[in-house]
Tab-separated table of C-alpha atoms and ligand atoms in Angstrom:
chain	number	residue	atom	x	y	z
A	29	MET	CA	19.960	50.641	-13.281
A	30	LYS	CA	20.845	53.764	-11.119
A	31	ILE	CA	20.074	54.317	-7.465
A	32	THR	CA	17.771	57.451	-7.401
A	33	ASP	CA	17.314	57.570	-3.623
A	34	ILE	CA	18.198	55.900	-0.137
A	35	ARG	CA	15.748	56.593	2.627
A	36	CYS	CA	15.186	55.329	6.232
A	37	ALA	CA	11.993	55.430	8.075
A	38	ARG	CA	10.927	53.957	11.713
A	39	ILE	CA	8.189	51.317	11.349
A	40	GLY	CA	7.131	51.006	14.697
A	41	ARG	CA	10.354	50.812	16.600
A	42	SER	CA	12.714	49.409	13.956
A	43	PRO	CA	14.564	51.815	11.152
A	44	VAL	CA	14.219	50.214	7.907
A	45	ILE	CA	16.441	51.569	4.719
A	46	ARG	CA	14.939	51.644	1.390
A	47	VAL	CA	17.121	51.729	-1.766
A	48	LEU	CA	15.109	53.195	-4.670
A	49	THR	CA	16.033	52.734	-8.463
A	50	ASP	CA	14.948	54.092	-11.871
A	51	GLU	CA	13.529	50.954	-12.694
A	52	GLY	CA	10.916	50.457	-10.344
A	53	ILE	CA	12.645	47.968	-8.094
A	54	ASP	CA	13.576	48.688	-4.701
A	55	GLY	CA	15.395	46.944	-1.802
A	56	PHE	CA	14.998	46.857	2.046
A	57	ALA	CA	16.861	46.223	5.170
A	58	GLU	CA	16.291	46.439	8.891
A	59	ILE	CA	18.395	48.200	11.543
A	60	GLU	CA	18.397	46.834	15.178
A	61	HIS	CA	15.456	48.390	17.128
A	62	SER	CA	17.734	49.180	20.101
A	63	LYS	CA	20.042	51.554	18.107
A	64	ALA	CA	17.535	53.587	16.077
A	65	TYR	CA	19.795	56.830	16.519
A	66	VAL	CA	22.177	55.471	13.981
A	67	ALA	CA	19.736	56.087	11.285
A	68	HIS	CA	20.677	59.778	11.260
A	69	THR	CA	23.988	58.996	9.613
A	70	LEU	CA	22.460	57.835	6.322
A	71	ASP	CA	23.081	61.253	4.997
A	72	VAL	CA	26.839	60.566	5.262
A	73	TYR	CA	26.322	57.537	2.768
A	74	ARG	CA	23.450	58.591	0.661
A	75	PRO	CA	25.199	61.152	-1.689
A	76	LEU	CA	27.797	58.865	-2.411
A	77	LEU	CA	25.560	56.156	-3.839
A	78	LEU	CA	22.825	58.243	-5.716
A	79	GLY	CA	23.446	57.380	-9.653
A	80	ALA	CA	25.338	54.107	-8.990
A	81	ASP	CA	24.310	50.673	-10.240
A	82	PRO	CA	22.705	49.098	-7.079
A	83	THR	CA	23.488	45.420	-8.754
A	84	GLN	CA	27.393	46.303	-8.613
A	85	VAL	CA	27.165	45.571	-4.959
A	86	GLU	CA	30.664	45.592	-4.285
A	87	ARG	CA	31.445	48.748	-6.274
A	88	CYS	CA	28.916	50.435	-4.191
A	89	MET	CA	30.449	49.303	-0.954
A	90	LEU	CA	33.851	50.488	-2.107
A	91	ARG	CA	32.429	54.066	-1.876
A	92	ILE	CA	31.139	53.818	1.661
A	93	ARG	CA	32.692	50.864	3.441
A	94	ARG	CA	35.396	52.843	5.022
A	95	MET	CA	32.987	55.072	6.715
A	96	GLY	CA	31.626	52.548	9.219
A	97	ALA	CA	32.946	51.367	12.640
A	98	SER	CA	32.301	49.034	15.402
A	99	LYS	CA	28.820	48.405	16.937
A	100	PRO	CA	26.710	50.219	16.343
A	101	TRP	CA	28.483	52.590	13.740
A	102	GLY	CA	28.553	49.668	11.227
A	103	ALA	CA	24.784	49.330	11.221
A	104	VAL	CA	23.921	51.642	8.488
A	105	VAL	CA	26.618	50.733	6.075
A	106	SER	CA	25.516	47.028	6.789
A	107	ALA	CA	21.894	47.841	6.087
A	108	ILE	CA	22.475	49.486	2.775
A	109	GLU	CA	24.633	46.583	1.709
A	110	ILE	CA	21.777	44.054	2.556
A	111	ALA	CA	19.228	46.403	0.774
A	112	LEU	CA	21.599	46.404	-2.447
A	113	TRP	CA	21.446	42.514	-2.422
A	114	ASP	CA	17.711	42.577	-2.172
A	115	VAL	CA	17.654	44.988	-5.134
A	116	ALA	CA	20.107	42.761	-7.194
A	117	GLY	CA	18.384	39.455	-6.366
A	118	LYS	CA	14.962	41.168	-7.509
A	119	ALA	CA	16.355	42.642	-10.597
A	120	LEU	CA	17.879	39.228	-11.748
A	121	GLY	CA	14.775	37.268	-10.451
A	122	VAL	CA	16.865	35.114	-8.053
A	123	PRO	CA	17.305	34.789	-4.301
A	124	VAL	CA	20.352	36.657	-2.645
A	125	HIS	CA	21.781	33.110	-1.706
A	126	ARG	CA	22.141	32.364	-5.496
A	127	LEU	CA	24.295	35.465	-5.848
A	128	LEU	CA	26.230	34.862	-2.925
A	129	GLY	CA	27.526	31.566	-4.322
A	130	GLY	CA	24.457	29.185	-4.044
A	131	LYS	CA	22.697	27.459	-1.123
A	132	VAL	CA	24.526	24.519	0.546
A	133	ARG	CA	21.663	23.850	2.842
A	134	ASP	CA	17.881	23.786	2.797
A	135	ARG	CA	17.265	24.418	6.274
A	136	ILE	CA	19.457	25.995	8.868
A	137	ARG	CA	19.384	25.641	12.817
A	138	VAL	CA	18.725	28.683	14.620
A	139	TYR	CA	19.390	29.114	18.329
A	140	ASN	CA	17.378	31.043	20.796
A	141	GLY	CA	18.317	34.573	22.142
A	142	GLY	CA	14.965	36.227	21.954
A	143	VAL	CA	12.256	34.033	23.187
A	144	ARG	CA	12.300	35.171	26.829
A	145	THR	CA	10.370	35.501	30.032
A	146	SER	CA	11.209	37.642	33.121
A	147	LEU	CA	14.195	36.494	35.096
A	148	GLY	CA	12.556	37.726	38.342
A	149	ALA	CA	14.983	38.116	41.416
A	150	HIS	CA	17.674	36.032	39.180
A	151	THR	CA	18.014	33.372	41.543
A	152	PRO	CA	18.969	30.098	40.296
A	153	GLU	CA	15.292	28.995	40.652
A	154	ASP	CA	14.430	32.040	38.254
A	155	TYR	CA	16.909	30.782	35.739
A	156	ALA	CA	15.540	27.339	35.650
A	157	ALA	CA	11.962	28.537	35.204
A	158	SER	CA	13.113	30.933	32.360
A	159	MET	CA	14.834	28.143	30.719
A	160	ALA	CA	11.630	25.551	31.287
A	161	TYR	CA	9.741	28.227	29.600
A	162	MET	CA	12.352	28.754	26.545
A	163	ALA	CA	12.587	24.780	26.162
A	164	ALA	CA	8.787	24.606	25.849
A	165	ALA	CA	8.474	27.285	23.109
A	166	PRO	CA	6.955	25.968	19.877
A	167	GLU	CA	10.075	26.611	17.889
A	168	ASN	CA	11.690	23.731	19.704
A	169	PHE	CA	15.139	25.073	19.895
A	170	SER	CA	18.068	22.922	20.406
A	171	ILE	CA	20.570	25.489	21.552
A	172	ILE	CA	19.225	28.222	23.917
A	173	LYS	CA	21.285	31.135	25.089
A	174	GLU	CA	21.110	32.957	28.368
A	175	GLY	CA	22.991	36.017	29.896
A	176	VAL	CA	24.894	35.207	33.122
A	177	GLY	CA	27.675	36.935	34.920
A	178	LEU	CA	28.192	40.598	33.677
A	179	HIS	CA	25.578	40.124	30.902
A	180	GLY	CA	22.175	41.153	31.575
A	181	PHE	CA	21.023	41.758	35.153
A	182	MET	CA	22.444	39.110	37.432
A	183	ALA	CA	25.033	41.447	38.892
A	184	PRO	CA	22.620	44.160	40.361
A	185	HIS	CA	20.303	41.255	41.856
A	186	THR	CA	23.334	39.285	43.616
A	187	PRO	CA	24.710	41.048	46.961
A	188	ASP	CA	28.426	41.479	46.558
A	189	PHE	CA	28.778	40.262	42.962
A	190	LEU	CA	31.865	42.400	42.097
A	191	TYR	CA	34.930	43.514	44.219
A	192	ASN	CA	34.039	46.906	42.519
A	193	ASP	CA	30.900	48.744	43.348
A	194	LEU	CA	28.340	48.288	40.601
A	195	ARG	CA	27.694	50.888	37.937
A	196	GLU	CA	24.341	51.528	36.564
A	197	GLY	CA	23.470	51.623	32.770
A	198	PRO	CA	23.716	52.113	29.938
A	199	LEU	CA	23.865	48.048	28.927
A	200	HIS	CA	26.695	46.131	30.290
A	201	PRO	CA	28.205	48.940	32.454
A	202	ASN	CA	30.370	46.708	34.890
A	203	ARG	CA	33.905	45.096	34.767
A	204	GLY	CA	36.396	43.677	37.125
A	205	SER	CA	36.961	40.962	39.500
A	206	LEU	CA	34.194	38.502	40.671
A	207	THR	CA	33.752	37.710	44.395
A	208	PRO	CA	33.066	34.199	45.603
A	209	SER	CA	29.375	35.014	45.976
A	210	GLY	CA	29.330	36.250	42.373
A	211	ILE	CA	31.182	33.052	41.163
A	212	SER	CA	28.768	30.779	43.320
A	213	ARG	CA	25.704	32.622	41.836
A	214	ILE	CA	26.998	31.857	38.187
A	215	VAL	CA	27.847	28.275	38.793
A	216	ASP	CA	24.335	27.715	40.567
A	217	ALA	CA	22.452	29.334	37.983
A	218	VAL	CA	24.237	27.514	35.129
A	219	ALA	CA	23.469	24.161	37.148
A	220	ALA	CA	19.804	24.643	37.581
A	221	MET	CA	19.527	25.743	33.798
A	222	LYS	CA	21.243	22.671	32.757
A	223	ASP	CA	19.126	20.363	35.070
A	224	THR	CA	16.020	22.001	33.542
A	225	LEU	CA	17.179	21.449	29.945
A	226	GLY	CA	18.458	18.124	30.186
A	227	PRO	CA	21.025	16.378	28.059
A	228	HIS	CA	19.583	17.043	24.675
A	229	ARG	CA	19.446	20.785	24.305
A	230	ARG	CA	22.509	22.867	24.621
A	231	LEU	CA	23.111	25.890	26.847
A	232	ALA	CA	24.968	28.770	25.351
A	233	LEU	CA	26.085	31.583	27.925
A	234	ASP	CA	26.398	35.153	27.055
A	235	MET	CA	28.703	36.153	30.059
A	236	GLY	CA	30.032	39.718	29.580
A	237	PRO	CA	31.758	41.972	28.642
A	238	GLY	CA	33.944	42.805	31.677
A	239	TRP	CA	35.567	39.796	33.167
A	240	THR	CA	39.110	39.198	33.963
A	241	VAL	CA	40.942	36.354	32.262
A	242	PRO	CA	41.841	34.439	35.600
A	243	ASP	CA	38.158	34.702	36.686
A	244	ALA	CA	37.042	33.256	33.236
A	245	ILE	CA	39.334	30.680	33.354
A	246	ARG	CA	38.247	29.512	36.955
A	247	VAL	CA	34.599	29.538	36.115
A	248	LEU	CA	34.774	28.071	32.620
A	249	ARG	CA	36.704	25.199	34.315
A	250	GLU	CA	33.911	24.725	36.780
A	251	LEU	CA	31.410	24.793	33.929
A	252	GLU	CA	33.096	22.237	31.845
A	253	GLN	CA	30.692	19.614	33.393
A	254	PHE	CA	27.607	21.205	31.887
A	255	ASP	CA	28.354	20.567	28.103
A	256	ILE	CA	28.226	24.286	27.457
A	257	ALA	CA	27.647	25.183	23.669
A	258	TRP	CA	29.745	28.328	23.974
A	259	ALA	CA	30.808	31.054	26.405
A	260	GLU	CA	29.975	34.518	24.594
A	261	ASP	CA	31.658	37.865	24.830
A	262	ILE	CA	33.242	37.126	28.140
A	263	LEU	CA	36.074	40.047	28.050
A	264	THR	CA	34.803	42.082	25.294
A	265	GLY	CA	31.855	42.256	23.060
A	266	ASP	CA	28.481	44.055	22.684
A	267	PHE	CA	29.107	47.784	22.557
A	268	VAL	CA	33.064	47.610	23.357
A	269	PRO	CA	34.753	48.706	20.303
A	270	TRP	CA	37.817	46.588	20.352
A	271	ASN	CA	38.536	42.956	20.760
A	272	ASP	CA	40.891	41.292	23.266
A	273	ALA	CA	42.228	38.559	21.124
A	274	ALA	CA	45.199	37.549	23.371
A	275	GLY	CA	43.118	37.552	26.372
A	276	TYR	CA	40.664	35.203	24.487
A	277	ARG	CA	43.280	33.121	23.504
A	278	GLU	CA	44.513	32.590	27.195
A	279	ILE	CA	41.042	31.496	28.097
A	280	THR	CA	40.473	29.369	25.219
A	281	THR	CA	43.472	27.228	25.684
A	282	ALA	CA	42.863	26.762	29.231
A	283	THR	CA	39.186	25.237	29.043
A	284	THR	CA	37.143	22.681	27.019
A	285	VAL	CA	34.066	25.291	26.887
A	286	PRO	CA	34.060	26.778	23.577
A	287	THR	CA	34.617	30.676	23.766
A	288	HIS	CA	32.761	32.943	21.241
A	289	THR	CA	32.794	36.781	20.291
A	290	GLY	CA	32.427	38.982	17.408
A	291	GLU	CA	29.057	40.671	17.610
A	292	GLN	CA	30.270	43.848	17.856
A	293	LEU	CA	33.041	43.873	15.286
A	294	TYR	CA	33.050	45.732	11.757
A	295	LEU	CA	34.777	44.242	8.675
A	296	ARG	CA	37.038	41.284	8.247
A	297	HIS	CA	40.235	43.194	9.371
A	298	ASN	CA	38.942	43.085	12.865
A	299	PHE	CA	38.352	39.157	12.870
A	300	ARG	CA	41.780	38.484	11.357
A	301	GLU	CA	43.813	38.092	14.742
A	302	LEU	CA	40.791	36.263	16.520
A	303	ILE	CA	40.744	33.685	13.615
A	304	GLU	CA	44.401	33.573	12.826
A	305	THR	CA	45.424	32.810	16.160
A	306	ARG	CA	42.327	30.675	17.039
A	307	ALA	CA	41.724	32.878	20.031
A	308	VAL	CA	38.108	31.887	20.153
A	309	ARG	CA	36.367	28.603	19.164
A	310	VAL	CA	33.185	30.299	17.471
A	311	ILE	CA	32.937	33.835	15.820
A	312	GLY	CA	29.446	35.487	16.027
A	313	PRO	CA	29.561	38.315	13.501
A	314	ASP	CA	26.184	40.092	12.987
A	315	PRO	CA	25.290	40.944	9.278
A	316	GLY	CA	23.423	43.954	10.384
A	317	ASP	CA	26.954	45.202	11.980
A	318	VAL	CA	29.859	43.545	10.346
A	319	GLY	CA	29.244	45.345	7.115
A	320	GLY	CA	26.498	43.134	5.500
A	321	LEU	CA	26.182	39.615	3.852
A	322	ALA	CA	29.101	39.389	1.596
A	323	GLU	CA	31.549	40.526	4.442
A	324	LEU	CA	30.252	37.915	6.737
A	325	LYS	CA	30.405	35.054	4.160
A	326	TRP	CA	34.141	36.034	3.590
A	327	ILE	CA	34.693	36.068	7.439
A	328	ALA	CA	33.049	32.732	7.652
A	329	GLU	CA	35.121	31.081	4.852
A	330	PHE	CA	38.247	32.544	6.356
A	331	ALA	CA	37.367	31.027	9.925
A	332	ASP	CA	36.834	27.693	8.371
A	333	LEU	CA	40.089	27.592	6.986
A	334	TYR	CA	41.551	27.797	10.668
A	335	GLY	CA	38.766	25.458	12.378
A	336	VAL	CA	36.994	28.150	13.830
A	337	GLY	CA	33.122	27.920	13.984
A	338	ILE	CA	30.540	30.526	13.312
A	339	ALA	CA	27.022	31.212	15.055
A	340	PRO	CA	26.018	34.641	13.765
A	341	HIS	CA	24.405	37.242	16.033
A	342	GLY	CA	20.994	38.720	15.170
A	343	VAL	CA	18.425	38.905	18.158
A	344	SER	CA	17.352	42.378	17.319
A	345	ASN	CA	17.588	42.292	13.806
A	346	GLY	CA	13.849	41.917	13.042
A	347	LEU	CA	12.221	40.145	10.297
A	348	LEU	CA	14.007	41.718	7.561
A	349	GLY	CA	17.246	40.733	9.603
A	350	LEU	CA	15.911	37.156	9.684
A	351	ALA	CA	15.665	37.048	5.946
A	352	ALA	CA	18.986	38.591	5.536
A	353	LEU	CA	20.243	35.931	8.089
A	354	ILE	CA	18.642	33.027	6.225
A	355	GLN	CA	20.101	34.087	2.770
A	356	VAL	CA	23.795	34.315	3.979
A	357	SER	CA	23.566	31.405	6.197
A	358	ALA	CA	22.387	29.163	3.401
A	359	THR	CA	25.632	29.850	1.760
A	360	LEU	CA	28.087	29.342	4.635
A	361	PRO	CA	30.477	26.301	4.912
A	362	ASP	CA	30.362	23.761	7.439
A	363	ASN	CA	31.609	25.677	10.162
A	364	LEU	CA	28.158	27.097	10.796
A	365	ILE	CA	26.615	25.999	14.064
A	366	ALA	CA	23.400	28.143	13.941
A	367	PHE	CA	22.418	31.837	13.742
A	368	GLU	CA	20.519	33.795	16.645
A	369	TYR	CA	16.811	33.805	15.795
A	370	PRO	CA	15.715	37.275	15.541
A	371	LEU	CA	11.974	38.021	16.482
A	372	ALA	CA	9.745	41.053	15.372
A	373	THR	CA	9.841	43.791	17.846
A	374	ASP	CA	6.105	44.005	17.568
A	375	THR	CA	3.616	41.018	16.661
A	376	TRP	CA	1.913	43.194	13.964
A	377	TRP	CA	5.202	43.056	11.909
A	378	TYR	CA	4.193	39.323	11.103
A	379	ASP	CA	1.190	40.912	9.391
A	380	ILE	CA	3.339	43.461	7.240
A	381	VAL	CA	5.851	41.278	6.025
A	382	ASP	CA	5.029	38.301	3.209
A	383	GLY	CA	7.280	35.637	2.252
A	384	LEU	CA	8.297	33.820	5.377
A	385	THR	CA	7.041	30.330	6.302
A	386	GLU	CA	4.565	29.620	8.727
A	387	PRO	CA	5.576	28.769	11.141
A	388	ILE	CA	9.085	30.207	10.704
A	389	VAL	CA	10.767	27.734	12.851
A	390	THR	CA	10.232	24.063	12.846
A	391	ASP	CA	12.063	21.600	15.176
A	392	GLY	CA	14.692	24.360	15.756
A	393	TYR	CA	15.170	24.994	11.810
A	394	VAL	CA	14.233	27.763	9.319
A	395	THR	CA	13.706	26.911	5.748
A	396	VAL	CA	15.621	28.388	2.843
A	397	GLY	CA	13.339	29.519	0.169
A	398	ASP	CA	13.801	30.502	-3.543
A	399	ARG	CA	11.813	33.940	-3.978
A	400	PRO	CA	13.786	36.524	-5.422
A	401	GLY	CA	15.949	38.995	-3.389
A	402	LEU	CA	15.820	38.715	0.448
A	403	GLY	CA	12.679	36.509	-0.226
A	404	VAL	CA	10.249	38.892	1.772
A	405	GLU	CA	8.084	41.760	0.617
A	406	PHE	CA	6.279	44.446	2.513
A	407	ASP	CA	2.411	44.415	2.277
A	408	ARG	CA	2.982	48.125	1.638
A	409	ALA	CA	-0.679	49.315	2.646
A	410	ALA	CA	-0.521	47.578	5.887
A	411	ALA	CA	3.029	48.909	6.731
A	412	SER	CA	2.312	52.264	5.902
A	413	ALA	CA	-0.214	52.177	9.129
A	414	TYR	CA	2.637	51.798	11.222
A	415	LEU	CA	5.183	54.418	9.617
A	416	ASP	CA	6.400	57.320	12.021
A	417	PRO	CA	4.141	60.272	10.872
A	418	ALA	CA	7.457	61.933	9.960
A	419	ASP	CA	8.157	59.044	7.386
A	420	ALA	CA	4.689	59.268	5.935
A	421	GLY	CA	5.808	59.137	2.284
A	422	PHE	CA	8.347	56.257	2.908
A	423	PHE	CA	6.957	53.856	0.309
A	424	ASP	CA	6.157	56.416	-2.185
A	425	TRP	CA	8.208	56.449	-5.473
A	426	THR	CA	9.071	60.246	-5.606
A	427	THR	CA	12.867	60.196	-5.572
A	428	ALA	CA	16.019	62.625	-4.969
A	429	GLU	CA	16.208	63.172	-8.649
A	430	GLU	CA	12.901	64.448	-9.335
B	514	GLR	O1	24.196	38.226	21.753
B	514	GLR	C1	23.183	38.767	22.331
B	514	GLR	O2	22.051	38.131	21.890
B	514	GLR	C2	23.108	39.898	22.851
B	514	GLR	O3	24.437	40.356	23.286
B	514	GLR	C3	22.047	40.839	23.165
B	514	GLR	C4	22.466	42.334	23.362
B	514	GLR	O4	21.142	42.976	23.554
B	514	GLR	C5	23.418	42.876	22.254
B	514	GLR	O5	22.401	42.462	20.951
B	514	GLR	C6	23.537	44.274	22.368
B	514	GLR	O6	24.021	44.741	23.451
B	514	GLR	O7	23.275	45.010	21.533
């Protein structure tokens, strides 16, 4: 089998990669809707893969893996890897989890990062109301994540939050030392959320990036009473293209609140110090940014050797991203906690993708299916209606070779 073309199209807001082959089999993967601009880099990778055998996934990746980088510049390489697994699974008539070593679980716990409502003025009461909304969601999530501190918009809604003046956008623009009023707002919001959630659901906190180590230690010690699932991306994370392993380790050893990072990291090499020094208790690679499914699995196995947990990121990965997370998470070792449940960008996405269960989440778990490839297929006629007009021929079979 040979790759005859690799294309990218916008379906609604989400960029979708399609790998075409000479045997009438194609594979798909989705890129975070919030970074659609990276799709323009596809031309860097495409010529390197034309003519290659897509079922030899690693051999293909050896040609392009070196040309990715920290979030968001690993996204196209990662999406190509995922689409290659989709082709390989369909060609062999097996689900991708079989190719990654086989599933070790039939259902996977997911955590909520995407089912949300407005936080209004970001008062503790608003955080509590938002938590009540998420806890009432039909998915019945057992772990719910909320942004506090320098993640999201708590800072601009709280007078005198940082000693520095606040900067505006793009996402997560601020860093520096917290004032006493900033610290109180965080602790009060967490107390209000935990009060609403009760003892049986756990609260995970997305907190940064941008904190100082002493502030993190002080605040996490105050939060120990609330049984926090993890404190994420405190120092670095999101779109910060490096990782402060030594800083995380100082925090990790000073508190019982589990620390968590890694969604922005590309490749196993960038997890090495974090894992070998046990700098965080939990890592959160995103298959759509880390280099794909095999890369994530390798990192999970390595983390397991060191007693480090894994809770993969994925909130903006869309339904194909959800399918990819199910395939890889089915095969991960027992250090898996849960993966972040991706929602479709627009509700019509649920009508153009076949193969997901209905409902998708039951009692906080998704089910691992056995359909070939990623286990999902486009209803191509229905999906074509949502193609960007510039990408009208996306589902056609004309190829680069013709
Ligand atoms: O952990 C998360 O869900 C996030 O940090 C959400 C953010 O929107 C993140 O995906 C980002 O900044 O791209």
